[in-house]
Amino acid sequence: MKLEVINLVKKFGNITALNEVSFTVPSGEIFGFIGPNGAGKTTAMQIISGMDVPDSGDVLLDGVSAVDYPEKLRRSIGYMPDALPDAKDITVGEFIAFYASAFGLRGKARSQRINSINELTRLGELQTKFLNQLSKGMKQRVNLARILIHDPGLLLLDEPAAGLDPLTRIELRDILKGLAEQGKTVLLSSHILSELEDLVTGVVIIEKGRLVENGMLNDLITRNSSTDTLDTICIDTIPGTVLGSWLSRIEELDGVRAVRAEKSRSFAVVIEADKIPGLLKFIAENNFPFASVRRTAYTASLEKIFISNTSGEVQ
Ligand code: ATP
């Protein structure tokens, strides 16, 4: 199921939670929805799921408007909010069975569906446990089973990896990959970049209600990496006090795409390759006392793309 978000605008009083946000998640892909606290992720997910309406803009699922026809698309969407169930008087088996009935599943179809979801989310041995006896990772699996029971084509998961240990995250990744292979489209949010890096095939990056970047991970990395026109120069050992003014002068030079702090007293200039002689001349003419200038090829990562495109509030 293809998800298209088109020019979404949502205001709460004088706060603009979403400001003309547009992006597309192709069918069968797992996209990370990444942005700092308050960026607008939950607001967007609630609108996509039909729980809220935008001030303007549209959401299309395989071309059908979720804003105009929320009822029609309810069965196509599985929305997992970040709060997990915690009831002490209901077992995992009863919880999933309840949702299966609520979606109208009966008889053999119901038991077959429950069995296949239990297998996919590995809930077999948890059937008789009460919800409040589960670990966080187990609860995530129960919650995932709950939203899968009606076989939706689009899964919206709000902060599903929050607080999971690495092993449980790998388990979640394997489950999501299996779902994507079945053709399901997944959008999962996080404000912690490293949580999603090994889970997703694409990203939508959002900050202060505005779209910053989006696309397939491979395309973004190729687009942001060194080709014959991009290169990195590292310049070491700079006294901190005057660094700022030098950096802003370098930033204004022709061909400079970005200047980023790499580590203490060292930074990288991402610059078009044919403009490097101009940068070296500028450094020499201004007698900048740099200890070393190193030229290296630059390979982008999700983290580098994020840092160079946002104010860096995300961990
Ligand atoms: P987090 O990672 O902290 O969950 P988020 O990216 O999901 O953040 P949202 O919850 O969508 O961000 O919030 C976006 C902005 O809209 C924030 O400034 C928030 O305070 C504001 N906001 C969200 N819901 C409401 C509401 N019901 N009333 C008023 N303001 C709201």
CSV table of C-alpha atoms and ligand atoms in Angstrom, one decimal:
chain,number,residue,atom,x,y,z
A,1,MET,CA,0.0,0.0,0.0
A,2,LYS,CA,1.5,3.3,-1.1
A,3,LEU,CA,1.3,6.2,1.3
A,4,GLU,CA,1.3,9.8,0.0
A,5,VAL,CA,1.3,12.7,2.4
A,6,ILE,CA,0.5,16.0,0.5
A,7,ASN,CA,1.1,19.5,1.9
A,8,LEU,CA,-0.2,18.7,5.4
A,9,VAL,CA,-0.8,21.7,7.6
A,10,LYS,CA,-1.9,21.4,11.3
A,11,LYS,CA,-2.0,24.2,13.8
A,12,PHE,CA,-2.8,24.2,17.5
A,13,GLY,CA,-3.5,27.8,18.4
A,14,ASN,CA,-0.4,29.7,17.5
A,15,ILE,CA,1.8,26.5,17.2
A,16,THR,CA,2.2,25.2,13.7
A,17,ALA,CA,2.7,21.4,14.3
A,18,LEU,CA,2.9,20.6,10.6
A,19,ASN,CA,3.9,23.1,7.9
A,20,GLU,CA,3.2,22.0,4.4
A,21,VAL,CA,4.7,18.5,5.0
A,22,SER,CA,4.8,16.2,1.9
A,23,PHE,CA,6.4,12.8,1.5
A,24,THR,CA,5.8,9.4,-0.1
A,25,VAL,CA,6.4,5.9,1.3
A,26,PRO,CA,6.4,3.3,-1.5
A,27,SER,CA,4.5,0.0,-1.0
A,28,GLY,CA,6.4,-2.6,0.9
A,29,GLU,CA,9.0,-0.3,2.4
A,30,ILE,CA,9.9,0.4,6.1
A,31,PHE,CA,10.4,4.1,6.6
A,32,GLY,CA,11.8,5.8,9.7
A,33,PHE,CA,9.9,9.0,10.7
A,34,ILE,CA,12.7,10.9,12.5
A,35,GLY,CA,12.7,14.2,14.3
A,36,PRO,CA,13.3,15.8,17.7
A,37,ASN,CA,10.7,16.0,20.4
A,38,GLY,CA,7.8,18.2,19.3
A,39,ALA,CA,8.8,17.9,15.6
A,40,GLY,CA,5.2,16.9,14.6
A,41,LYS,CA,5.6,13.1,14.2
A,42,THR,CA,2.6,12.1,16.4
A,43,THR,CA,0.4,14.8,14.9
A,44,ALA,CA,1.2,13.5,11.4
A,45,MET,CA,0.6,9.9,12.4
A,46,GLN,CA,-2.7,10.7,13.9
A,47,ILE,CA,-3.8,12.5,10.8
A,48,ILE,CA,-2.6,9.6,8.6
A,49,SER,CA,-4.5,7.1,10.8
A,50,GLY,CA,-7.7,9.2,10.5
A,51,MET,CA,-7.8,10.0,14.2
A,52,ASP,CA,-7.3,13.7,13.5
A,53,VAL,CA,-7.9,16.0,10.6
A,54,PRO,CA,-5.5,18.5,9.0
A,55,ASP,CA,-6.2,22.2,8.6
A,56,SER,CA,-5.3,21.6,4.9
A,57,GLY,CA,-3.6,19.0,2.8
A,58,ASP,CA,-4.3,15.4,2.1
A,59,VAL,CA,-3.2,11.8,2.8
A,60,LEU,CA,-3.7,9.2,0.1
A,61,LEU,CA,-3.5,5.4,0.5
A,62,ASP,CA,-3.2,3.8,-2.9
A,63,GLY,CA,-4.8,7.0,-4.2
A,64,VAL,CA,-7.8,7.1,-1.8
A,65,SER,CA,-8.0,10.1,0.5
A,66,ALA,CA,-7.8,9.1,4.2
A,67,VAL,CA,-9.0,12.7,5.1
A,68,ASP,CA,-12.2,12.4,3.0
A,69,TYR,CA,-12.9,8.7,3.6
A,70,PRO,CA,-11.5,7.7,7.0
A,71,GLU,CA,-14.1,5.0,7.5
A,72,LYS,CA,-13.3,3.4,4.2
A,73,LEU,CA,-9.6,3.2,5.1
A,74,ARG,CA,-9.9,2.2,8.8
A,75,ARG,CA,-9.3,-1.5,8.0
A,76,SER,CA,-6.2,-0.6,5.9
A,77,ILE,CA,-4.4,1.1,8.7
A,78,GLY,CA,-2.8,-0.3,11.9
A,79,TYR,CA,-1.8,2.5,14.3
A,80,MET,CA,0.3,1.6,17.3
A,81,PRO,CA,0.5,4.6,19.7
A,82,ASP,CA,3.5,4.8,22.0
A,83,ALA,CA,1.5,3.8,25.1
A,84,LEU,CA,1.5,0.1,25.8
A,85,PRO,CA,-1.4,-1.9,27.3
A,86,ASP,CA,-0.9,-2.6,31.0
A,87,ALA,CA,-4.1,-4.3,32.2
A,88,LYS,CA,-3.7,-6.9,35.0
A,89,ASP,CA,-6.9,-8.8,34.5
A,90,ILE,CA,-6.6,-9.8,30.8
A,91,THR,CA,-4.2,-12.3,29.3
A,92,VAL,CA,-2.3,-12.0,26.0
A,93,GLY,CA,-4.6,-14.6,24.4
A,94,GLU,CA,-7.8,-12.8,25.5
A,95,PHE,CA,-6.5,-9.4,24.4
A,96,ILE,CA,-5.7,-10.6,20.9
A,97,ALA,CA,-9.0,-12.6,20.6
A,98,PHE,CA,-10.9,-9.5,21.7
A,99,TYR,CA,-9.5,-7.4,18.8
A,100,ALA,CA,-10.1,-10.2,16.4
A,101,SER,CA,-13.8,-10.3,17.3
A,102,ALA,CA,-13.9,-6.5,17.2
A,103,PHE,CA,-12.8,-6.6,13.6
A,104,GLY,CA,-15.6,-9.1,12.8
A,105,LEU,CA,-13.4,-12.2,12.5
A,106,ARG,CA,-15.4,-15.4,13.3
A,107,GLY,CA,-14.9,-19.2,13.3
A,108,LYS,CA,-12.1,-20.8,11.4
A,109,ALA,CA,-11.0,-17.5,9.7
A,110,ARG,CA,-10.6,-16.0,13.2
A,111,SER,CA,-8.5,-18.9,14.7
A,112,GLN,CA,-6.3,-19.1,11.5
A,113,ARG,CA,-5.7,-15.4,11.6
A,114,ILE,CA,-4.9,-15.4,15.4
A,115,ASN,CA,-2.5,-18.4,14.9
A,116,SER,CA,-0.6,-16.8,12.0
A,117,ILE,CA,-0.3,-13.5,13.9
A,118,ASN,CA,0.9,-15.3,17.1
A,119,GLU,CA,3.5,-17.1,15.0
A,120,LEU,CA,4.7,-13.9,13.3
A,121,THR,CA,5.0,-12.0,16.5
A,122,ARG,CA,6.2,-15.0,18.5
A,123,LEU,CA,3.4,-14.8,21.1
A,124,GLY,CA,2.8,-18.5,21.4
A,125,GLU,CA,4.3,-19.1,24.8
A,126,LEU,CA,2.9,-15.8,26.2
A,127,GLN,CA,-0.8,-16.7,25.7
A,128,THR,CA,-1.7,-17.2,29.4
A,129,LYS,CA,0.4,-14.3,30.8
A,130,PHE,CA,-1.4,-11.2,32.0
A,131,LEU,CA,-0.5,-8.0,30.2
A,132,ASN,CA,1.1,-6.4,33.3
A,133,GLN,CA,3.5,-9.4,33.6
A,134,LEU,CA,5.2,-8.6,30.3
A,135,SER,CA,8.5,-7.0,29.6
A,136,LYS,CA,8.6,-3.9,27.4
A,137,GLY,CA,9.7,-6.0,24.4
A,138,MET,CA,6.9,-8.5,24.9
A,139,LYS,CA,4.4,-5.7,25.2
A,140,GLN,CA,5.6,-4.3,21.9
A,141,ARG,CA,5.0,-7.7,20.3
A,142,VAL,CA,1.5,-7.9,21.8
A,143,ASN,CA,0.7,-4.4,20.6
A,144,LEU,CA,2.0,-5.2,17.1
A,145,ALA,CA,-0.1,-8.4,17.0
A,146,ARG,CA,-3.1,-6.3,18.0
A,147,ILE,CA,-2.7,-3.9,15.1
A,148,LEU,CA,-2.0,-6.7,12.6
A,149,ILE,CA,-5.1,-8.7,13.4
A,150,HIS,CA,-7.2,-7.1,10.7
A,151,ASP,CA,-4.4,-7.4,8.1
A,152,PRO,CA,-3.9,-3.7,7.4
A,153,GLY,CA,-1.7,-2.6,4.4
A,154,LEU,CA,-0.2,0.3,6.3
A,155,LEU,CA,1.4,0.2,9.7
A,156,LEU,CA,2.1,3.3,11.7
A,157,LEU,CA,4.2,2.7,14.8
A,158,ASP,CA,4.9,5.5,17.2
A,159,GLU,CA,8.3,5.1,18.9
A,160,PRO,CA,8.2,1.3,18.7
A,161,ALA,CA,11.9,0.9,19.5
A,162,ALA,CA,11.9,3.2,22.5
A,163,GLY,CA,13.8,1.6,25.4
A,164,LEU,CA,14.2,-1.8,23.7
A,165,ASP,CA,17.5,-3.6,24.3
A,166,PRO,CA,19.6,-4.5,21.2
A,167,LEU,CA,18.4,-8.1,21.0
A,168,THR,CA,14.7,-7.1,21.2
A,169,ARG,CA,15.4,-4.5,18.5
A,170,ILE,CA,16.8,-7.2,16.2
A,171,GLU,CA,13.7,-9.2,16.9
A,172,LEU,CA,11.5,-6.2,16.0
A,173,ARG,CA,13.6,-5.7,12.9
A,174,ASP,CA,13.1,-9.3,11.7
A,175,ILE,CA,9.3,-9.1,12.3
A,176,LEU,CA,9.1,-5.8,10.4
A,177,LYS,CA,11.1,-7.2,7.5
A,178,GLY,CA,8.8,-10.2,7.3
A,179,LEU,CA,5.8,-7.8,7.2
A,180,ALA,CA,7.4,-5.6,4.5
A,181,GLU,CA,8.1,-8.8,2.4
A,182,GLN,CA,4.3,-9.5,2.6
A,183,GLY,CA,3.9,-6.1,0.9
A,184,LYS,CA,2.9,-4.1,4.0
A,185,THR,CA,4.2,-0.5,4.2
A,186,VAL,CA,5.6,0.6,7.6
A,187,LEU,CA,6.2,4.1,9.0
A,188,LEU,CA,7.9,4.1,12.4
A,189,SER,CA,8.8,7.2,14.4
A,190,SER,CA,11.7,7.9,16.7
A,191,HIS,CA,13.5,10.9,18.0
A,192,ILE,CA,16.6,8.7,18.5
A,193,LEU,CA,18.3,8.2,15.1
A,194,SER,CA,20.4,5.2,16.1
A,195,GLU,CA,17.3,3.3,17.2
A,196,LEU,CA,16.1,3.1,13.6
A,197,GLU,CA,19.3,3.0,11.5
A,198,ASP,CA,19.3,-0.8,11.2
A,199,LEU,CA,15.6,-1.1,10.9
A,200,VAL,CA,14.6,1.0,8.0
A,201,THR,CA,14.9,1.1,4.2
A,202,GLY,CA,14.1,4.8,3.9
A,203,VAL,CA,13.6,7.9,6.0
A,204,VAL,CA,11.4,11.0,6.4
A,205,ILE,CA,13.2,13.6,8.5
A,206,ILE,CA,11.1,16.3,10.1
A,207,GLU,CA,12.0,19.3,12.3
A,208,LYS,CA,9.7,22.0,13.8
A,209,GLY,CA,6.9,20.8,11.6
A,210,ARG,CA,8.9,21.1,8.4
A,211,LEU,CA,10.1,18.3,6.1
A,212,VAL,CA,13.9,18.2,6.0
A,213,GLU,CA,14.7,15.1,3.9
A,214,ASN,CA,13.0,12.0,2.7
A,215,GLY,CA,13.6,9.1,0.4
A,216,MET,CA,15.1,5.6,0.2
A,217,LEU,CA,18.2,5.3,2.4
A,218,ASN,CA,20.4,4.1,-0.5
A,219,ASP,CA,19.4,7.1,-2.6
A,220,LEU,CA,20.0,9.6,0.2
A,221,ILE,CA,23.4,8.1,1.0
A,222,THR,CA,24.4,8.2,-2.6
A,223,ARG,CA,23.1,11.7,-3.1
A,224,ASN,CA,24.9,12.9,0.0
A,225,SER,CA,28.2,11.0,-0.5
A,226,SER,CA,31.3,11.9,-2.3
A,227,THR,CA,31.0,11.7,-6.0
A,228,ASP,CA,33.6,13.4,-8.3
A,229,THR,CA,32.2,16.7,-7.1
A,230,LEU,CA,32.1,16.3,-3.3
A,231,ASP,CA,35.0,15.9,-1.0
A,232,THR,CA,36.0,16.4,2.6
A,233,ILE,CA,38.8,18.4,4.1
A,234,CYS,CA,39.7,17.9,7.7
A,235,ILE,CA,41.6,20.7,9.4
A,236,ASP,CA,43.0,20.0,12.9
A,237,THR,CA,44.1,21.8,16.0
A,238,ILE,CA,42.4,25.1,16.0
A,239,PRO,CA,42.1,27.5,19.0
A,240,GLY,CA,38.4,27.4,20.0
A,241,THR,CA,38.0,31.2,20.4
A,242,VAL,CA,38.5,32.3,16.8
A,243,LEU,CA,37.2,29.1,15.2
A,244,GLY,CA,33.6,30.4,14.8
A,245,SER,CA,34.5,33.4,12.6
A,246,TRP,CA,36.8,31.3,10.4
A,247,LEU,CA,34.2,28.7,9.9
A,248,SER,CA,31.6,31.2,8.8
A,249,ARG,CA,34.0,32.7,6.3
A,250,ILE,CA,34.8,29.2,4.9
A,251,GLU,CA,31.1,28.4,4.8
A,252,GLU,CA,30.6,31.4,2.4
A,253,LEU,CA,33.2,30.2,0.0
A,254,ASP,CA,32.2,29.1,-3.5
A,255,GLY,CA,31.4,25.4,-3.7
A,256,VAL,CA,31.2,24.7,0.1
A,257,ARG,CA,28.2,22.6,0.9
A,258,ALA,CA,28.6,22.2,4.6
A,259,VAL,CA,31.1,22.7,7.5
A,260,ARG,CA,30.7,20.2,10.3
A,261,ALA,CA,32.5,19.7,13.6
A,262,GLU,CA,34.0,16.2,13.4
A,263,LYS,CA,35.6,16.1,16.8
A,264,SER,CA,37.2,18.5,19.2
A,265,ARG,CA,39.3,21.1,17.3
A,266,SER,CA,38.8,19.4,14.0
A,267,PHE,CA,36.1,19.9,11.4
A,268,ALA,CA,35.2,18.8,7.9
A,269,VAL,CA,34.5,21.0,4.9
A,270,VAL,CA,32.2,19.3,2.4
A,271,ILE,CA,33.1,21.0,-0.9
A,272,GLU,CA,32.9,20.4,-4.6
A,273,ALA,CA,36.2,18.8,-5.7
A,274,ASP,CA,37.1,21.4,-8.3
A,275,LYS,CA,36.7,24.2,-5.7
A,276,ILE,CA,39.3,22.6,-3.3
A,277,PRO,CA,42.3,24.6,-4.7
A,278,GLY,CA,40.3,27.8,-4.0
A,279,LEU,CA,39.8,26.8,-0.4
A,280,LEU,CA,43.5,25.9,0.1
A,281,LYS,CA,44.4,29.3,-1.5
A,282,PHE,CA,42.0,31.1,0.9
A,283,ILE,CA,43.5,29.3,3.9
A,284,ALA,CA,47.1,30.2,2.8
A,285,GLU,CA,46.3,33.8,2.0
A,286,ASN,CA,44.6,34.3,5.4
A,287,ASN,CA,47.4,32.6,7.3
A,288,PHE,CA,45.0,30.4,9.2
A,289,PRO,CA,47.3,28.4,11.5
A,290,PHE,CA,45.8,25.0,10.8
A,291,ALA,CA,48.1,22.2,11.9
A,292,SER,CA,47.1,19.9,9.1
A,293,VAL,CA,44.8,19.7,6.1
A,294,ARG,CA,43.7,16.3,5.1
A,295,ARG,CA,41.7,15.4,2.1
A,296,THR,CA,39.4,12.4,2.3
A,297,ALA,CA,36.5,11.0,0.4
A,298,TYR,CA,33.2,11.4,2.2
A,299,THR,CA,30.7,8.7,2.6
A,300,ALA,CA,27.4,9.8,4.1
A,301,SER,CA,25.5,7.9,6.8
A,302,LEU,CA,22.0,8.4,8.1
A,303,GLU,CA,23.6,10.2,11.1
A,304,LYS,CA,25.7,12.5,9.0
A,305,ILE,CA,22.7,13.4,6.7
A,306,PHE,CA,20.6,14.1,9.7
A,307,ILE,CA,23.2,16.3,11.5
A,308,SER,CA,24.0,18.3,8.3
A,309,ASN,CA,20.3,18.9,7.7
A,310,THR,CA,18.9,19.7,11.1
A,311,SER,CA,19.9,21.7,14.1
A,312,GLY,CA,21.3,18.4,15.5
A,313,GLU,CA,18.8,18.1,18.4
A,314,VAL,CA,18.3,14.4,17.7
A,315,GLN,CA,20.7,12.0,19.4
B,1,ATP,P1,7.7,13.6,20.5
B,1,ATP,O1,8.9,13.0,19.8
B,1,ATP,O2,8.0,14.4,21.7
B,1,ATP,O3,6.5,12.7,20.7
B,1,ATP,P2,6.4,14.7,18.1
B,1,ATP,O4,7.4,14.9,17.0
B,1,ATP,O5,5.5,13.5,18.1
B,1,ATP,O6,7.2,14.8,19.5
B,1,ATP,P3,3.9,16.2,18.2
B,1,ATP,O7,3.4,15.5,19.4
B,1,ATP,O8,3.3,15.9,17.0
B,1,ATP,O9,5.5,16.0,18.1
B,1,ATP,O10,3.8,17.8,18.5
B,1,ATP,C1,4.1,18.8,17.6
B,1,ATP,C2,3.8,20.1,18.2
B,1,ATP,O11,2.4,20.3,18.3
B,1,ATP,C3,4.4,20.4,19.6
B,1,ATP,O12,4.8,21.7,19.7
B,1,ATP,C4,3.3,20.1,20.5
B,1,ATP,O13,3.4,20.8,21.7
B,1,ATP,C5,2.1,20.6,19.7
B,1,ATP,N1,0.9,19.8,20.0
B,1,ATP,C6,0.6,18.5,19.7
B,1,ATP,N2,-0.6,18.2,20.0
B,1,ATP,C7,-1.2,19.3,20.6
B,1,ATP,C8,-2.5,19.6,21.1
B,1,ATP,N3,-3.4,18.6,21.2
B,1,ATP,N4,-2.7,20.8,21.6
B,1,ATP,C9,-1.7,21.8,21.5
B,1,ATP,N5,-0.5,21.6,21.0
B,1,ATP,C10,-0.2,20.3,20.5
